[in-house]
Amino acid sequence: MKHIQQRNIKIVNELMGYCYNHGSDNVHIDIHKENQKIIIFIRAQISTLSKDDLELLKKSLNAQRCHEMEEYYWNLTGDNDSYSELILVGMMIDEAHVTYVDGEYLEILLNRIP
């Protein structure tokens, strides 16, 4: 599979954009490789995230992984502000955990096996 780092960058870029669009000024990103797995952790201070937005984010990121879609469409992420791009991110990852801590911190943990 080609362009692994570029795909990781697109995923992070998409999620950073999501955080900024929901009023975050403080975003922490941690990316590391563990064996063959890429682990991406994002923590953003967002005090105005609605339950509907949170549920839609969880649903989008937990879309079933689809390697064929990823191969052809990964480079399209970041082109506009639609939730369909979050679904594409969901199709590029193996597992997502989304939590909203104390109504102030959005935490997103993604696992991806290239």
PDB file of N, CA, C and O in Angstrom, residues 3 6 11 13 35 38 50 54 58 76 89 94 101 104-105 108 113:
ATOM      1  N   HIS A   3       1.706   5.461  -0.027  1.00  0.00           N
ATOM      2  CA  HIS A   3       1.282   6.732   0.568  1.00  0.00           C
ATOM      3  C   HIS A   3       0.754   6.593   2.004  1.00  0.00           C
ATOM      4  O   HIS A   3      -0.164   7.307   2.392  1.00  0.00           O
ATOM      5  N   GLN A   6       1.097   9.909   3.970  1.00  0.00           N
ATOM      6  CA  GLN A   6       0.193  10.927   3.435  1.00  0.00           C
ATOM      7  C   GLN A   6      -1.247  10.658   3.856  1.00  0.00           C
ATOM      8  O   GLN A   6      -2.005  11.583   4.139  1.00  0.00           O
ATOM      9  N   ILE A  11      -5.915  12.023   7.411  1.00  0.00           N
ATOM     10  CA  ILE A  11      -6.824  11.671   8.504  1.00  0.00           C
ATOM     11  C   ILE A  11      -6.725  12.710   9.615  1.00  0.00           C
ATOM     12  O   ILE A  11      -7.731  13.240  10.088  1.00  0.00           O
ATOM     13  N   ASN A  13      -5.545  15.752   9.427  1.00  0.00           N
ATOM     14  CA  ASN A  13      -6.005  17.040   8.916  1.00  0.00           C
ATOM     15  C   ASN A  13      -7.526  17.142   8.961  1.00  0.00           C
ATOM     16  O   ASN A  13      -8.092  18.168   9.362  1.00  0.00           O
ATOM     17  N   ASN A  35       4.238  -1.786  16.562  1.00  0.00           N
ATOM     18  CA  ASN A  35       4.307  -2.942  15.676  1.00  0.00           C
ATOM     19  C   ASN A  35       3.846  -2.502  14.285  1.00  0.00           C
ATOM     20  O   ASN A  35       4.418  -1.607  13.712  1.00  0.00           O
ATOM     21  N   ILE A  38      -0.807   1.862  13.452  1.00  0.00           N
ATOM     22  CA  ILE A  38      -0.673   3.303  13.644  1.00  0.00           C
ATOM     23  C   ILE A  38      -1.748   3.717  14.640  1.00  0.00           C
ATOM     24  O   ILE A  38      -2.927   3.402  14.457  1.00  0.00           O
ATOM     25  N   SER A  50     -22.516  19.401  20.604  1.00  0.00           N
ATOM     26  CA  SER A  50     -23.858  18.889  20.905  1.00  0.00           C
ATOM     27  C   SER A  50     -23.864  17.363  20.894  1.00  0.00           C
ATOM     28  O   SER A  50     -22.987  16.717  20.306  1.00  0.00           O
ATOM     29  N   LEU A  54     -21.844  14.787  18.368  1.00  0.00           N
ATOM     30  CA  LEU A  54     -21.017  13.714  18.919  1.00  0.00           C
ATOM     31  C   LEU A  54     -21.445  12.357  18.368  1.00  0.00           C
ATOM     32  O   LEU A  54     -20.609  11.552  17.962  1.00  0.00           O
ATOM     33  N   LYS A  58     -19.234   9.806  16.007  1.00  0.00           N
ATOM     34  CA  LYS A  58     -19.010   8.398  16.361  1.00  0.00           C
ATOM     35  C   LYS A  58     -19.461   7.469  15.237  1.00  0.00           C
ATOM     36  O   LYS A  58     -18.753   6.539  14.862  1.00  0.00           O
ATOM     37  N   LEU A  76      -9.034  12.664  -1.528  1.00  0.00           N
ATOM     38  CA  LEU A  76     -10.124  13.636  -1.619  1.00  0.00           C
ATOM     39  C   LEU A  76     -10.483  14.249  -0.275  1.00  0.00           C
ATOM     40  O   LEU A  76     -11.199  15.236  -0.230  1.00  0.00           O
ATOM     41  N   VAL A  89     -12.932   8.912   6.322  1.00  0.00           N
ATOM     42  CA  VAL A  89     -11.920   8.658   7.355  1.00  0.00           C
ATOM     43  C   VAL A  89     -12.246   7.353   8.072  1.00  0.00           C
ATOM     44  O   VAL A  89     -11.371   6.522   8.315  1.00  0.00           O
ATOM     45  N   ASP A  94      -9.247   1.190  11.239  1.00  0.00           N
ATOM     46  CA  ASP A  94      -9.754  -0.096  11.698  1.00  0.00           C
ATOM     47  C   ASP A  94     -10.636   0.025  12.937  1.00  0.00           C
ATOM     48  O   ASP A  94     -11.534  -0.781  13.134  1.00  0.00           O
ATOM     49  N   VAL A 101     -15.236  14.186  27.382  1.00  0.00           N
ATOM     50  CA  VAL A 101     -14.907  14.183  28.798  1.00  0.00           C
ATOM     51  C   VAL A 101     -15.357  15.481  29.460  1.00  0.00           C
ATOM     52  O   VAL A 101     -14.949  16.574  29.038  1.00  0.00           O
ATOM     53  N   GLU A 104     -16.217  19.039  27.954  1.00  0.00           N
ATOM     54  CA  GLU A 104     -15.227  20.037  27.552  1.00  0.00           C
ATOM     55  C   GLU A 104     -14.132  19.506  26.631  1.00  0.00           C
ATOM     56  O   GLU A 104     -13.605  20.243  25.807  1.00  0.00           O
ATOM     57  N   TYR A 105     -13.784  18.243  26.757  1.00  0.00           N
ATOM     58  CA  TYR A 105     -12.672  17.691  25.975  1.00  0.00           C
ATOM     59  C   TYR A 105     -13.160  16.545  25.089  1.00  0.00           C
ATOM     60  O   TYR A 105     -13.650  15.534  25.585  1.00  0.00           O
ATOM     61  N   ILE A 108     -10.409  11.492  20.659  1.00  0.00           N
ATOM     62  CA  ILE A 108     -10.578  10.564  19.558  1.00  0.00           C
ATOM     63  C   ILE A 108      -9.343   9.674  19.497  1.00  0.00           C
ATOM     64  O   ILE A 108      -8.222  10.174  19.366  1.00  0.00           O
ATOM     65  N   ILE A 113      -4.301  -0.162  10.702  1.00  0.00           N
ATOM     66  CA  ILE A 113      -3.273  -1.098  10.244  1.00  0.00           C
ATOM     67  C   ILE A 113      -3.143  -0.894   8.740  1.00  0.00           C
ATOM     68  O   ILE A 113      -4.068  -1.225   7.989  1.00  0.00           O
TER      69      ILE A 113
END
